[in-house]
């Protein structure tokens, strides 16, 4: 498989359900931009450079509420902390011996939940050298698609029936839920998903700012232990 | 000074968001070159990533931010469960699963409004 073929396959895969879901979720962000102090151009820039919807929403709301840049930086850091373990998990799959050192640092900008889950599912079946090309092809549908969603949301705000616009925003978590539920073969991972799903909303009630980080560490570590992570023999030096 | 900050403020906020977000990503790339995929620490990081994402998705369904928060939690949970059921009954058809969740929430929201359409 050539780089071009892999990129094209990623592009085609992006053009179905994931692309549609992502465009829909950014409609809500476009509507939010319209009610905020941000211009449409700044909203599009946020989607292009931030590429992580929950933190984009947090930033716009905090700025509009008059928060300082330090508070914004902290909130974004806590909201986006998931990108660190996600990158550590995906990069070894995307990299190959022939990958230039700088390339992962460029490609990682497009790493977000949708592309991450897709690459984890598809890339292990592809030859190593073309995996980044597949990931980039997929991302090059999602990224412009999200900007299109932001644009549409900005102009359509208020003209779509409320029930439909709520349904469109709801597509995003439903899609993620199904993608994670589709692969339940590894015991530790199932525990991580289950415990995380219970702990996430609970902690959000008591520790809204830190809830994601704490959920990841506590539920993830528990799942690691229950799933047999500690009972296995250590390979090589620890 | 105040006016300058008002016009440049959003750009500073965007730059801060980009810098912090890309910081996590690039740190992930740097670390991933040092962690062996057959090591325990890699397994633990994988568990942490999945738990964190599951927590985020569950929060988006049960305690959403924004306009979705106005809908009753039972409607959102019902729509999510229907989506799961349809997904597994159709041999993991992503489109049908996602669509039934969407349709269920839309219909429930309309139904509660007393079928006021238009």
CSV table of N, CA and C in Angstrom, one decimal, chain A residues 81-95 108 111 116 120, chain B residues 23-50:
chain,number,residue,atom,x,y,z
A,81,UNK,N,-5.9,17.3,29.5
A,81,UNK,CA,-4.8,16.4,30.0
A,81,UNK,C,-4.9,15.0,29.4
A,82,UNK,N,-6.1,14.7,28.9
A,82,UNK,CA,-6.3,13.4,28.3
A,82,UNK,C,-5.4,13.2,27.0
A,83,UNK,N,-5.1,14.3,26.4
A,83,UNK,CA,-4.3,14.2,25.2
A,83,UNK,C,-2.9,13.6,25.4
A,84,UNK,N,-2.4,13.7,26.7
A,84,UNK,CA,-1.1,13.2,27.0
A,84,UNK,C,-1.1,11.6,27.0
A,85,UNK,N,-1.9,11.0,27.8
A,85,UNK,CA,-1.9,9.5,27.7
A,85,UNK,C,-2.4,9.0,26.3
A,86,UNK,N,-3.3,9.7,25.7
A,86,UNK,CA,-3.8,9.3,24.4
A,86,UNK,C,-2.6,9.2,23.4
A,87,UNK,N,-1.8,10.3,23.4
A,87,UNK,CA,-0.7,10.3,22.5
A,87,UNK,C,0.3,9.2,22.8
A,88,UNK,N,0.6,9.0,24.1
A,88,UNK,CA,1.5,7.9,24.5
A,88,UNK,C,1.1,6.6,24.0
A,89,UNK,N,-0.3,6.4,24.0
A,89,UNK,CA,-0.8,5.1,23.6
A,89,UNK,C,-0.8,4.9,22.0
A,90,UNK,N,-1.1,6.0,21.3
A,90,UNK,CA,-1.2,5.9,19.9
A,90,UNK,C,0.1,6.0,19.1
A,91,UNK,N,1.0,6.8,19.6
A,91,UNK,CA,2.3,7.1,18.8
A,91,UNK,C,3.1,5.8,18.4
A,92,UNK,N,3.2,4.9,19.4
A,92,UNK,CA,4.0,3.7,19.0
A,92,UNK,C,3.4,2.9,17.9
A,93,UNK,N,2.0,3.0,17.7
A,93,UNK,CA,1.4,2.4,16.6
A,93,UNK,C,1.6,3.1,15.3
A,94,UNK,N,1.6,4.4,15.4
A,94,UNK,CA,1.8,5.2,14.1
A,94,UNK,C,3.2,5.3,13.6
A,95,UNK,N,4.2,5.3,14.6
A,95,UNK,CA,5.6,5.4,14.2
A,95,UNK,C,6.1,4.2,13.5
A,108,UNK,N,0.7,15.1,15.5
A,108,UNK,CA,0.1,15.0,16.7
A,108,UNK,C,-0.9,16.2,17.0
A,111,UNK,N,-4.4,15.0,16.7
A,111,UNK,CA,-4.9,13.9,17.5
A,111,UNK,C,-6.0,14.4,18.4
A,116,UNK,N,-8.2,9.4,17.1
A,116,UNK,CA,-7.5,8.5,18.0
A,116,UNK,C,-8.1,7.1,18.0
A,120,UNK,N,-6.6,3.7,16.3
A,120,UNK,CA,-6.3,2.6,17.1
A,120,UNK,C,-7.0,1.3,16.5
B,23,UNK,N,1.2,21.6,24.0
B,23,UNK,CA,2.1,21.2,25.0
B,23,UNK,C,1.9,19.8,25.5
B,24,UNK,N,0.6,19.4,25.8
B,24,UNK,CA,0.3,18.1,26.2
B,24,UNK,C,0.6,17.1,25.0
B,25,UNK,N,0.2,17.5,23.8
B,25,UNK,CA,0.4,16.6,22.7
B,25,UNK,C,1.9,16.3,22.5
B,26,UNK,N,2.7,17.4,22.4
B,26,UNK,CA,4.1,17.2,22.1
B,26,UNK,C,4.8,16.4,23.3
B,27,UNK,N,4.4,16.7,24.5
B,27,UNK,CA,5.0,15.9,25.6
B,27,UNK,C,4.6,14.4,25.5
B,28,UNK,N,3.4,14.2,25.0
B,28,UNK,CA,3.1,12.8,24.7
B,28,UNK,C,4.0,12.1,23.7
B,29,UNK,N,4.3,12.9,22.6
B,29,UNK,CA,5.2,12.3,21.6
B,29,UNK,C,6.6,12.1,22.2
B,30,UNK,N,7.1,13.0,22.9
B,30,UNK,CA,8.4,12.9,23.5
B,30,UNK,C,8.5,11.6,24.5
B,31,UNK,N,7.4,11.5,25.3
B,31,UNK,CA,7.4,10.4,26.2
B,31,UNK,C,7.2,9.0,25.5
B,32,UNK,N,6.4,9.1,24.4
B,32,UNK,CA,6.1,7.8,23.8
B,32,UNK,C,7.3,7.2,23.1
B,33,UNK,N,8.3,8.0,22.9
B,33,UNK,CA,9.6,7.4,22.3
B,33,UNK,C,10.4,6.7,23.4
B,34,UNK,N,10.1,7.0,24.7
B,34,UNK,CA,10.9,6.4,25.8
B,34,UNK,C,10.2,5.2,26.5
B,35,UNK,N,8.9,5.1,26.2
B,35,UNK,CA,8.2,4.0,26.9
B,35,UNK,C,8.0,2.8,26.0
B,36,UNK,N,8.5,1.7,26.5
B,36,UNK,CA,8.3,0.5,25.7
B,36,UNK,C,6.9,0.0,25.7
B,37,UNK,N,6.3,-0.4,24.6
B,37,UNK,CA,4.9,-0.8,24.5
B,37,UNK,C,4.6,-2.1,25.3
B,38,UNK,N,5.7,-2.9,25.6
B,38,UNK,CA,5.5,-4.1,26.3
B,38,UNK,C,5.7,-4.0,27.8
B,39,UNK,N,5.8,-2.7,28.2
B,39,UNK,CA,6.1,-2.4,29.6
B,39,UNK,C,4.8,-2.2,30.4
B,40,UNK,N,4.9,-2.4,31.8
B,40,UNK,CA,3.8,-2.2,32.6
B,40,UNK,C,3.3,-0.8,32.6
B,41,UNK,N,4.3,0.1,32.6
B,41,UNK,CA,3.9,1.5,32.6
B,41,UNK,C,3.0,1.9,31.4
B,42,UNK,N,3.3,1.3,30.2
B,42,UNK,CA,2.5,1.5,29.0
B,42,UNK,C,1.1,1.0,29.2
B,43,UNK,N,1.0,-0.2,29.8
B,43,UNK,CA,-0.3,-0.7,30.1
B,43,UNK,C,-1.1,0.2,31.0
B,44,UNK,N,-0.4,0.7,32.0
B,44,UNK,CA,-1.1,1.6,33.0
B,44,UNK,C,-1.6,2.9,32.3
B,45,UNK,N,-0.7,3.5,31.5
B,45,UNK,CA,-1.1,4.7,30.8
B,45,UNK,C,-2.3,4.4,29.9
B,46,UNK,N,-2.3,3.2,29.2
B,46,UNK,CA,-3.5,2.9,28.4
B,46,UNK,C,-4.8,2.8,29.3
B,47,UNK,N,-4.7,2.2,30.4
B,47,UNK,CA,-5.8,2.2,31.3
B,47,UNK,C,-6.3,3.6,31.7
B,48,UNK,N,-5.3,4.4,32.1
B,48,UNK,CA,-5.6,5.8,32.4
B,48,UNK,C,-6.3,6.5,31.3
B,49,UNK,N,-5.8,6.4,30.1
B,49,UNK,CA,-6.4,7.0,28.9
B,49,UNK,C,-7.9,6.6,28.7
B,50,UNK,N,-8.1,5.3,28.8
B,50,UNK,CA,-9.5,4.8,28.6
B,50,UNK,C,-10.4,5.2,29.7
